[in-house]
PDB file of C-alpha atoms in Angstrom:
ATOM      1  CA  MET D 270       0.291  16.329  83.916  1.00 52.00           C
ATOM      2  CA  ARG D 271      -1.915  17.788  81.237  1.00 56.00           C
ATOM      3  CA  ARG D 272      -1.697  16.645  77.648  1.00 49.00           C
ATOM      4  CA  ARG D 273      -0.368  19.981  76.324  1.00 51.00           C
ATOM      5  CA  GLU D 274       2.292  20.171  79.005  1.00 53.00           C
ATOM      6  CA  PHE D 275       3.326  16.604  78.276  1.00 43.00           C
ATOM      7  CA  ILE D 276       3.649  17.337  74.531  1.00 44.00           C
ATOM      8  CA  LYS D 277       5.625  20.510  75.288  1.00 45.00           C
ATOM      9  CA  HIS D 278       8.051  18.578  77.496  1.00 43.00           C
ATOM     10  CA  LEU D 279       8.323  15.769  74.968  1.00 38.00           C
ATOM     11  CA  THR D 280       9.130  18.254  72.194  1.00 42.00           C
ATOM     12  CA  GLY D 281      11.729  19.902  74.409  1.00 44.00           C
ATOM     13  CA  LEU D 282      13.389  16.550  75.056  1.00 39.00           C
ATOM     14  CA  ALA D 283      13.405  15.725  71.359  1.00 42.00           C
ATOM     15  CA  LEU D 284      15.059  19.035  70.479  1.00 42.00           C
ATOM     16  CA  ALA D 285      17.587  18.791  73.305  1.00 44.00           C
ATOM     17  CA  GLY D 286      19.586  16.248  71.337  1.00 46.00           C
ATOM     18  CA  VAL D 287      19.741  18.415  68.193  1.00 43.00           C
ATOM     19  CA  PRO D 288      22.729  20.755  67.988  1.00 48.00           C
ATOM     20  CA  ALA D 289      21.649  24.394  67.994  1.00 45.00           C
ATOM     21  CA  ILE D 290      23.432  25.077  64.716  1.00 47.00           C
ATOM     22  CA  VAL D 291      21.195  22.608  62.856  1.00 48.00           C
ATOM     23  CA  VAL D 292      17.878  23.911  64.177  1.00 53.00           C
ATOM     24  CA  GLY D 293      17.844  27.184  62.218  1.00 54.00           C
ATOM     25  CA  GLN D 294      19.353  25.957  58.979  1.00 57.00           C
ATOM     26  CA  PRO D 295      17.262  25.546  55.830  1.00 63.00           C
ATOM     27  CA  ARG D 296      16.904  22.067  54.390  1.00 69.00           C
ATOM     28  CA  ARG D 297      18.960  21.248  51.340  1.00 79.00           C
ATOM     29  CA  LYS D 298      16.813  20.629  48.277  1.00 88.00           C
ATOM     30  CA  ALA D 299      17.061  17.008  47.118  1.00 91.00           C
ATOM     31  CA  LYS D 300      17.629  16.260  43.461  1.00 94.00           C
ATOM     32  CA  VAL D 301      15.585  13.212  42.455  1.00 94.00           C
ATOM     33  CA  GLY D 302      16.320  11.237  39.316  1.00 93.00           C
ATOM     34  CA  TYR D 303      13.340   9.386  37.832  1.00 93.00           C
ATOM     35  CA  LEU D 304      13.850   6.747  35.125  1.00 91.00           C
ATOM     36  CA  SER D 305      10.729   5.542  33.382  1.00 91.00           C
ATOM     37  CA  PRO D 306      10.641   2.575  31.011  1.00 90.00           C
ATOM     38  CA  ALA D 307       7.691   4.242  29.224  1.00 89.00           C
ATOM     39  CA  SER D 308       7.025   7.457  27.332  1.00 90.00           C
ATOM     40  CA  PRO D 309       5.330  10.579  28.656  1.00 89.00           C
ATOM     41  CA  PRO D 310       2.821  10.908  30.163  1.00 89.00           C
ATOM     42  CA  ASP D 311       3.938   8.473  32.854  1.00 86.00           C
ATOM     43  CA  PHE D 312       1.197   7.937  35.421  1.00 86.00           C
ATOM     44  CA  ASN D 313       3.711   6.402  37.847  1.00 87.00           C
ATOM     45  CA  LEU D 314       5.598   9.708  37.863  1.00 89.00           C
ATOM     46  CA  GLU D 315       2.364  11.524  38.649  1.00 90.00           C
ATOM     47  CA  SER D 316       1.685   9.046  41.478  1.00 90.00           C
ATOM     48  CA  PHE D 317       5.205   9.584  42.832  1.00 90.00           C
ATOM     49  CA  GLN D 318       4.680  13.343  42.899  1.00 92.00           C
ATOM     50  CA  LEU D 319       1.273  12.961  44.583  1.00 93.00           C
ATOM     51  CA  GLY D 320       2.854  10.718  47.207  1.00 93.00           C
ATOM     52  CA  MET D 321       5.630  13.224  47.828  1.00 92.00           C
ATOM     53  CA  ARG D 322       3.042  15.988  48.228  1.00 93.00           C
ATOM     54  CA  ALA D 323       1.023  13.828  50.644  1.00 94.00           C
ATOM     55  CA  ALA D 324       4.197  13.313  52.698  1.00 93.00           C
ATOM     56  CA  GLY D 325       4.696  17.089  52.883  1.00 93.00           C
ATOM     57  CA  PHE D 326       7.339  17.507  50.177  1.00 93.00           C
ATOM     58  CA  GLU D 327       6.687  20.116  47.488  1.00 93.00           C
ATOM     59  CA  LEU D 328       8.283  20.060  44.042  1.00 94.00           C
ATOM     60  CA  GLY D 329      10.503  23.113  43.695  1.00 93.00           C
ATOM     61  CA  ARG D 330      10.579  23.834  47.423  1.00 93.00           C
ATOM     62  CA  ASP D 331      11.892  20.545  48.833  1.00 93.00           C
ATOM     63  CA  TYR D 332      13.089  18.685  45.781  1.00 94.00           C
ATOM     64  CA  GLU D 333      13.835  18.949  42.082  1.00 94.00           C
ATOM     65  CA  ILE D 334      13.263  16.120  39.650  1.00 95.00           C
ATOM     66  CA  GLU D 335      15.245  15.019  36.595  1.00 95.00           C
ATOM     67  CA  VAL D 336      13.169  12.699  34.405  1.00 95.00           C
ATOM     68  CA  ARG D 337      14.381  10.346  31.681  1.00 94.00           C
ATOM     69  CA  TYR D 338      12.170   8.151  29.486  1.00 94.00           C
ATOM     70  CA  ALA D 339      13.409   4.938  27.867  1.00 92.00           C
ATOM     71  CA  GLU D 340      10.344   4.895  25.574  1.00 93.00           C
ATOM     72  CA  ARG D 341      10.132   1.092  25.860  1.00 91.00           C
ATOM     73  CA  ASP D 342      13.708   0.711  24.554  1.00 91.00           C
ATOM     74  CA  TYR D 343      15.276  -1.101  27.504  1.00 89.00           C
ATOM     75  CA  SER D 344      18.724  -0.967  25.933  1.00 91.00           C
ATOM     76  CA  ARG D 345      18.738   2.757  26.811  1.00 91.00           C
ATOM     77  CA  PHE D 346      18.613   2.169  30.582  1.00 89.00           C
ATOM     78  CA  ASP D 347      22.372   2.223  31.201  1.00 90.00           C
ATOM     79  CA  ARG D 348      22.869   5.452  29.239  1.00 93.00           C
ATOM     80  CA  LEU D 349      19.921   7.143  30.939  1.00 92.00           C
ATOM     81  CA  VAL D 350      21.155   6.144  34.405  1.00 91.00           C
ATOM     82  CA  SER D 351      24.548   7.611  33.497  1.00 91.00           C
ATOM     83  CA  GLU D 352      22.827  10.850  32.451  1.00 94.00           C
ATOM     84  CA  LEU D 353      21.000  11.043  35.762  1.00 93.00           C
ATOM     85  CA  LEU D 354      24.181  10.418  37.739  1.00 92.00           C
ATOM     86  CA  ALA D 355      25.993  13.078  35.701  1.00 95.00           C
ATOM     87  CA  ALA D 356      23.134  15.486  36.513  1.00 95.00           C
ATOM     88  CA  GLY D 357      24.022  15.047  40.197  1.00 94.00           C
ATOM     89  CA  VAL D 358      20.895  13.356  41.488  1.00 94.00           C
ATOM     90  CA  THR D 359      20.946  12.515  45.187  1.00 91.00           C
ATOM     91  CA  VAL D 360      18.355   9.745  44.937  1.00 90.00           C
ATOM     92  CA  MET D 361      17.045   7.736  42.007  1.00 88.00           C
ATOM     93  CA  VAL D 362      13.545   6.365  41.462  1.00 88.00           C
ATOM     94  CA  LEU D 363      13.409   3.554  38.917  1.00 84.00           C
ATOM     95  CA  ALA D 364      10.006   2.488  37.668  1.00 72.00           C
ATOM     96  CA  GLY D 365       9.192  -1.097  36.719  1.00 78.00           C
ATOM     97  CA  PRO D 366      11.744  -2.798  34.439  1.00 80.00           C
ATOM     98  CA  ALA D 367      14.071   0.191  34.793  1.00 77.00           C
ATOM     99  CA  SER D 368      15.017  -1.154  38.239  1.00 74.00           C
ATOM    100  CA  LYS D 369      17.294  -3.623  36.449  1.00 73.00           C
ATOM    101  CA  ALA D 370      19.529  -0.658  35.606  1.00 75.00           C
ATOM    102  CA  ALA D 371      20.001   0.378  39.249  1.00 74.00           C
ATOM    103  CA  PRO D 372      23.581   1.444  39.904  1.00 70.00           C
ATOM    104  CA  VAL D 373      25.379  -0.634  42.519  1.00 65.00           C
ATOM    105  CA  ALA D 374      27.332   1.360  45.075  1.00 60.00           C
TER     106      ALA D 374
END
């Protein structure tokens, strides 16, 4: 069997398990919450966005981002996490010391 034929058959097998209704539907845009212990500009945020782009995810097309800065005042973490949750984020990225404020499900 040729390589192209093999890949075609493999792709067909992979899609066979996916319900037809899901195949044509657009992806839902994720809402990412990002809590930084620092002040802007945050180079970790820039690195996160570069990593997302390298993985094929584009800001605005695939995800939105809500950013909060603690400005080195770690007592603000709990309030900022609450703000992000109230904003309806679907996933939260916590940089450095901010990870101590991670909500427990």
